[in-house]
Tab-separated table of C-alpha atoms in Angstrom:
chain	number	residue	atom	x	y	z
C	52	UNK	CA	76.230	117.184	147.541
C	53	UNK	CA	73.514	115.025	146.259
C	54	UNK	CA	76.035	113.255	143.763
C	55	UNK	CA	78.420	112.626	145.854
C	56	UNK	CA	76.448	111.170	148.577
C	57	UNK	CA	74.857	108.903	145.745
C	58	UNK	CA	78.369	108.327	144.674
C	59	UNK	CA	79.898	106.973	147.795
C	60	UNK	CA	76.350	105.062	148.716
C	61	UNK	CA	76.870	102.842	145.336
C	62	UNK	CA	80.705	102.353	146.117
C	63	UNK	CA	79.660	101.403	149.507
C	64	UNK	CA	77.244	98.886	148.281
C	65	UNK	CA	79.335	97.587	145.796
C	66	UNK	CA	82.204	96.697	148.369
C	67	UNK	CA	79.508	95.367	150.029
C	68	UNK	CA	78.119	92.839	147.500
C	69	UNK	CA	82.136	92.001	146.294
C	70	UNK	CA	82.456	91.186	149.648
C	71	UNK	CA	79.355	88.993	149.936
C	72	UNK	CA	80.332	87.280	146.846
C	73	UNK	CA	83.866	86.350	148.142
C	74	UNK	CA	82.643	84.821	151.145
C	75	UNK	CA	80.300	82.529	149.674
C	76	UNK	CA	83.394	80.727	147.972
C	77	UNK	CA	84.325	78.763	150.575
C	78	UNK	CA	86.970	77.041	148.883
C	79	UNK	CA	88.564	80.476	147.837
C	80	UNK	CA	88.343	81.087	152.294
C	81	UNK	CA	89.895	78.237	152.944
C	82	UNK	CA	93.132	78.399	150.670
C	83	UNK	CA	93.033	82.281	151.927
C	84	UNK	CA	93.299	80.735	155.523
C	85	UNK	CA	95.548	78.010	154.638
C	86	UNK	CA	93.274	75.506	157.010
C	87	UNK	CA	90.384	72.731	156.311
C	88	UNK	CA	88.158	72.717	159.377
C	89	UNK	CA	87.251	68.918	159.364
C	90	UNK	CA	84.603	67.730	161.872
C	91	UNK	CA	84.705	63.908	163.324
C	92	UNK	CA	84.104	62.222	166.451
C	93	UNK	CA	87.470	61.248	167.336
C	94	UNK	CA	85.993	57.692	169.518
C	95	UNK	CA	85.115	55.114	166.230
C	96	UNK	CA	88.540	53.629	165.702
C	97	UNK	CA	89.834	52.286	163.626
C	98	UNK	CA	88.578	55.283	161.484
C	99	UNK	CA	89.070	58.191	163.850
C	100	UNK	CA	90.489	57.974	167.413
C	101	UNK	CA	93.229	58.327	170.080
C	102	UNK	CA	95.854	56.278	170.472
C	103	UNK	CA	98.017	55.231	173.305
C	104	UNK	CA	99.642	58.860	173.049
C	105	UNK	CA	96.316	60.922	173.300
C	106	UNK	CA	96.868	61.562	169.066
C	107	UNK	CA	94.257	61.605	166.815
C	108	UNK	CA	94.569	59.073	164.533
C	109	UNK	CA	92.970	56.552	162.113
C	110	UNK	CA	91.789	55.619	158.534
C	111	UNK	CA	89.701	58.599	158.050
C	112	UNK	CA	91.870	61.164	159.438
C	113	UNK	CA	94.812	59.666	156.994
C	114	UNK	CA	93.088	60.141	154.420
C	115	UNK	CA	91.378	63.421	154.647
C	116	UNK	CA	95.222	64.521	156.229
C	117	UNK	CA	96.428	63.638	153.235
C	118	UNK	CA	93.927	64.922	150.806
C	119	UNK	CA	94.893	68.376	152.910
C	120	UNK	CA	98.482	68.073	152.454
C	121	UNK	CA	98.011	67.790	148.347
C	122	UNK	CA	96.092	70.792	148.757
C	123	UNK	CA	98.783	72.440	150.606
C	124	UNK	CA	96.292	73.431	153.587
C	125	UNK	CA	96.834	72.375	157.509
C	126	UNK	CA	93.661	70.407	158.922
C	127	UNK	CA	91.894	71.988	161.929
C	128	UNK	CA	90.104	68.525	163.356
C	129	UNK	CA	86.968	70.011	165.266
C	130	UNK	CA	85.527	66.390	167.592
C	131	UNK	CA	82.092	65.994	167.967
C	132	UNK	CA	79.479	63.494	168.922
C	133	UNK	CA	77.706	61.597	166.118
C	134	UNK	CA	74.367	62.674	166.977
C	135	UNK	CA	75.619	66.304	166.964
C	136	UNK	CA	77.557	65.888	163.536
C	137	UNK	CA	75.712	66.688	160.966
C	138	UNK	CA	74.274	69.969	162.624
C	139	UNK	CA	77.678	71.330	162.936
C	140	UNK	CA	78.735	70.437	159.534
C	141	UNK	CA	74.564	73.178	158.729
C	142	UNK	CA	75.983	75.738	160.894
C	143	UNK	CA	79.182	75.522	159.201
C	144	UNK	CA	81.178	75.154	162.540
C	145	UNK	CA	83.520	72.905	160.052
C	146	UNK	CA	83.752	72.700	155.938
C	147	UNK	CA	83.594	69.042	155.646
C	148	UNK	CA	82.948	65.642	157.635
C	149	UNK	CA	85.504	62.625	157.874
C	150	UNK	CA	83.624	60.218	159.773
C	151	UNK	CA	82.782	56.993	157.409
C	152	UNK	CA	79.690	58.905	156.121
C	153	UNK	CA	77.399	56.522	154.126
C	154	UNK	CA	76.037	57.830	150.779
C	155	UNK	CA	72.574	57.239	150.704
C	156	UNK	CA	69.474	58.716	148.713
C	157	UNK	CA	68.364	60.989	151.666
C	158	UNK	CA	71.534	62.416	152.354
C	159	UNK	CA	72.216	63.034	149.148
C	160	UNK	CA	69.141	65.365	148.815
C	161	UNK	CA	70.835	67.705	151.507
C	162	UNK	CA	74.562	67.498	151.094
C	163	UNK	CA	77.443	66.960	148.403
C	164	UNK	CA	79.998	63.923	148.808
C	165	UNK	CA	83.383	63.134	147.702
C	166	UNK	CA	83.971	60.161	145.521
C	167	UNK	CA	83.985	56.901	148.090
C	168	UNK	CA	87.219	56.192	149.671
C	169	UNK	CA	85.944	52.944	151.343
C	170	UNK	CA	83.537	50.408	150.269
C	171	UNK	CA	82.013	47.635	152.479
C	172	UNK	CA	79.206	44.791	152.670
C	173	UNK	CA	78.321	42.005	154.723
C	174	UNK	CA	80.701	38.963	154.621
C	175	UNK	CA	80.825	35.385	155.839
C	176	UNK	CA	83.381	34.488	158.547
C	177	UNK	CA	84.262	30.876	158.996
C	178	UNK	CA	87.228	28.875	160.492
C	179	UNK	CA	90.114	29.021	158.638
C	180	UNK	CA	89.906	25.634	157.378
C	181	UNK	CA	86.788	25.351	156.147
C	182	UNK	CA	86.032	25.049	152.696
C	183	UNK	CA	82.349	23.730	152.610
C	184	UNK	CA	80.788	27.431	152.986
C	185	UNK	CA	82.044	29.965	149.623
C	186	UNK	CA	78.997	31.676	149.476
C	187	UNK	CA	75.535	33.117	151.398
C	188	UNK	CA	73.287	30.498	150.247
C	189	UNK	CA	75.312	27.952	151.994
C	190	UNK	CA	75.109	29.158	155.301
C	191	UNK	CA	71.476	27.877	155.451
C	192	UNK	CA	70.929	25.145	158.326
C	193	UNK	CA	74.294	26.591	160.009
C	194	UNK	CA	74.451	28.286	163.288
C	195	UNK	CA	75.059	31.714	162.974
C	196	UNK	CA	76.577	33.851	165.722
C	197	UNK	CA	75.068	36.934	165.651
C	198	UNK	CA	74.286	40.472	167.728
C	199	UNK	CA	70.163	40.611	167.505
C	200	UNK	CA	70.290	44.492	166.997
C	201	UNK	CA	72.500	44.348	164.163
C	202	UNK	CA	70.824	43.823	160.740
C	203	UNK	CA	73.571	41.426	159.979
C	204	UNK	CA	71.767	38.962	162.180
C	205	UNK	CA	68.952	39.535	159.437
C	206	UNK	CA	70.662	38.780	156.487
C	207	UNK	CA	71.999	35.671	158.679
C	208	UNK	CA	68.867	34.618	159.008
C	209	UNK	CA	67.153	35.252	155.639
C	210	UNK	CA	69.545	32.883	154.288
C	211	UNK	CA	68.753	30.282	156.616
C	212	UNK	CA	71.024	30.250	158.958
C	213	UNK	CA	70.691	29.117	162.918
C	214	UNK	CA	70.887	31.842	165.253
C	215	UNK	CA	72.673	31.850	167.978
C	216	UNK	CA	72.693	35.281	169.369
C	217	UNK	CA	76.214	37.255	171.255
C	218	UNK	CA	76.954	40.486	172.311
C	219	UNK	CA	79.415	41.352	169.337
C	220	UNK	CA	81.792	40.344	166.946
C	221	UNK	CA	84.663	39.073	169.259
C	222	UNK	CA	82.136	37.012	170.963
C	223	UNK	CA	80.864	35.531	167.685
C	224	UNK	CA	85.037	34.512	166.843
C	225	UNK	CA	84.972	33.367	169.900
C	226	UNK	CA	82.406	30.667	169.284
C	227	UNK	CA	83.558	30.314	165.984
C	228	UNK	CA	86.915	28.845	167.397
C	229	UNK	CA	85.157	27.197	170.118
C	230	UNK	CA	83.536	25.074	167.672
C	231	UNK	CA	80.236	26.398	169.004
C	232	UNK	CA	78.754	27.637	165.689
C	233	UNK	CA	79.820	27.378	162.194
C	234	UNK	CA	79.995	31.174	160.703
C	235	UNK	CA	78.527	34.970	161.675
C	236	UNK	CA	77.731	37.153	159.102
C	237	UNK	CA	79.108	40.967	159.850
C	238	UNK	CA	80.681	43.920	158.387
C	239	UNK	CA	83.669	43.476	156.384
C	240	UNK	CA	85.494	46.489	157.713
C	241	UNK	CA	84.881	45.093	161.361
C	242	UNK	CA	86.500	41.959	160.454
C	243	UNK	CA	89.313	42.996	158.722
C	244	UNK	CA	89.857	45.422	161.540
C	245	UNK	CA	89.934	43.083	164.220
C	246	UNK	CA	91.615	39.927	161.899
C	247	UNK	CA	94.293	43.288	161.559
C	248	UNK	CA	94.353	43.863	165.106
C	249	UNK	CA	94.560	40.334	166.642
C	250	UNK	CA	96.641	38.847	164.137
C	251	UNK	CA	94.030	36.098	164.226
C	252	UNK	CA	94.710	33.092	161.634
C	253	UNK	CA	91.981	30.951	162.838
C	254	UNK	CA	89.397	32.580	160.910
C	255	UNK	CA	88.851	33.901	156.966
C	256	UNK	CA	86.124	35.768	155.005
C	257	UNK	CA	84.565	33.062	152.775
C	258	UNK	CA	82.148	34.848	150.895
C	259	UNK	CA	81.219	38.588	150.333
C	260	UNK	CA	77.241	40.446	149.703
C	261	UNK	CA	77.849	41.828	145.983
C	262	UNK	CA	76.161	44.982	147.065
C	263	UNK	CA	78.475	47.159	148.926
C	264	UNK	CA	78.064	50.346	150.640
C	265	UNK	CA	80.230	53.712	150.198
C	266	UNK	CA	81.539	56.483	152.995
C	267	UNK	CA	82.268	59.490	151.717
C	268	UNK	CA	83.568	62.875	153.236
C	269	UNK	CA	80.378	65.077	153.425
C	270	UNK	CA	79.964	68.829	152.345
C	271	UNK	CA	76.988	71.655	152.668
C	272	UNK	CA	75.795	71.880	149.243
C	273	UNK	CA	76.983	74.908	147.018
C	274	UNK	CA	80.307	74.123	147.402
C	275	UNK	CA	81.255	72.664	144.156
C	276	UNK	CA	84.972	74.102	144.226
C	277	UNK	CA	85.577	72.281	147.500
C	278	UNK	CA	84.018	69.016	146.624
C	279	UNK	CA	86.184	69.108	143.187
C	280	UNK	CA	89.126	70.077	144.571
C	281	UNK	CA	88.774	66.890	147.434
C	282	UNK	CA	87.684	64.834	144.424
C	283	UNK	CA	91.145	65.654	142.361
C	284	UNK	CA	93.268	64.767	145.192
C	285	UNK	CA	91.384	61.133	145.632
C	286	UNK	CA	91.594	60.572	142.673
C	287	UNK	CA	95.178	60.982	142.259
C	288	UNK	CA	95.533	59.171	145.858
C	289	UNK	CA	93.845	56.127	143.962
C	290	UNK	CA	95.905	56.115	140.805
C	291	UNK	CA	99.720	56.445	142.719
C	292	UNK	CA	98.445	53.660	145.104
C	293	UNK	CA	98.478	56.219	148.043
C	294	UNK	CA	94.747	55.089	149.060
C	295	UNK	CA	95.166	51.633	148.793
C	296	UNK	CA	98.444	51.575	150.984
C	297	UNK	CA	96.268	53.772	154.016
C	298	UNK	CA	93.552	51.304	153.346
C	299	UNK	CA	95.871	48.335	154.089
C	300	UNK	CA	97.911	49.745	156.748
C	301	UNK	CA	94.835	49.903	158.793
C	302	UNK	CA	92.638	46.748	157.335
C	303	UNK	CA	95.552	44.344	156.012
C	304	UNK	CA	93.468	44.893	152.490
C	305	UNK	CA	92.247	47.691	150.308
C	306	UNK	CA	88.888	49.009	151.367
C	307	UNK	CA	89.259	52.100	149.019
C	308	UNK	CA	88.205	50.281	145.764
C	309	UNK	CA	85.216	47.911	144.498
């Protein structure tokens, strides 16, 4: 009697463990389930948003979308606020973030990323027909149209430049055609969204900050599998040009490489 109930007591508790050890693959769950549970906030376009038809759409959700498709799984968006993001992504309410995550050295002490899939810096927007300002250091002594929360106004202004301050980046076009100031310094994605958007002519990037910042998709750590898995579709998304042509179908430009 003894034996046997030590018998089915160590069976019992090695289901147990086998079963313990399954579930902590989460990779191994997820192509089980057939479905990526992707968390984003669905109201930052043009990287994740609705359009006209109530669909969520944008750069981010293309890509990660796609990245899913390779992988033969279905993408179960789960939309959250910002502020609420990241604590979803610790109680594991989703397996991943798509949500123009910046890599930076605190983050990366408490989650894994994906290679980048879109780089940006600060860049110089002038009229289209000027060809006196090709870099930073000759903004100095111009008036700059600039937000005064943004840290772009900063960089405006540790190069020298004249600010005059707006409310946001169509105001600071706005004076740029106007004649009313001579550049504003702002986030290349933000430009090439809204030179995308408006079809606007009347204005060009003239010069770019070399140091450039990455978004990655973002993942609890200990989930190597995943993160390689997302990696090897990227990557291949990179090499057959499939990144590039999201990138440009939403910028007018690819974003996705240095």
């Amino acid at each position: 009697m003894k034996k046997s109930m030590f018998l089915f007591l160590t069976i019992g508790l090695f289901v147990m463990f086998s079963a313990c050890g399954s579930s902590g693959n989460l990779y191994e769950q997820i192509k089980e389930e057939g479905v990526i549970t992707v968390g984003t906030e669905g109201t930052y376009p043009p990287f994740t948003f609705h359009n006209e038809e109530d669909e969520l759409t944008g750069y981010d959700i293309e890509v990660i979308t796609e990245v899913a498709n390779r992988l033969d799984l279905e993408v179960d968006f789960k939309e959250t606020q910002w502020d609420s993001m990241f604590a979803g992504l610790n109680a594991e309410r989703f397996d991943v973030i798509a949500n123009q995550v910046g890599i930076d050295e605190e983050r990366q002490a408490k989650y894994d990323f994906s290679i980048p899939y879109t780089y940006s810096g600060a860049v110089v927007v002038v009229p289209e027909d000027n060809n006196d300002i090709t870099s930073f250091e000759d903004i100095k002594g111009k008036k700059s149209a600039q937000s005064l929360t943004s840290n772009f106004g900063e960089i405006a202004e540790e190069h020298g430049a004249e600010i005059e301050s707006v409310e946001g980046l169509a105001q600071s076009i706005e004076l740029i055609n106007q004649g009313r100031v001579d550049v504003t310094v702002n986030d290349k994605l933000a430009v090439l969204d809204y030179m995308n958007q408006k079809q606007d002519s009347t204005i060009k990037i003239a010069a770019e900050e070399e140091n450039v910042s990455e978004s990655a998709f973002m993942f609890n750590k200990g989930n190597e599998e995943l993160v390689e898995a997302v990696n090897e579709q990227l990557e291949e998304m990179k090499e057959d040009g499939t990144l590039a042509e999201i990138a440009e179908k939403w910028f007018g430009e690819d974003v996705s490489s240095k």
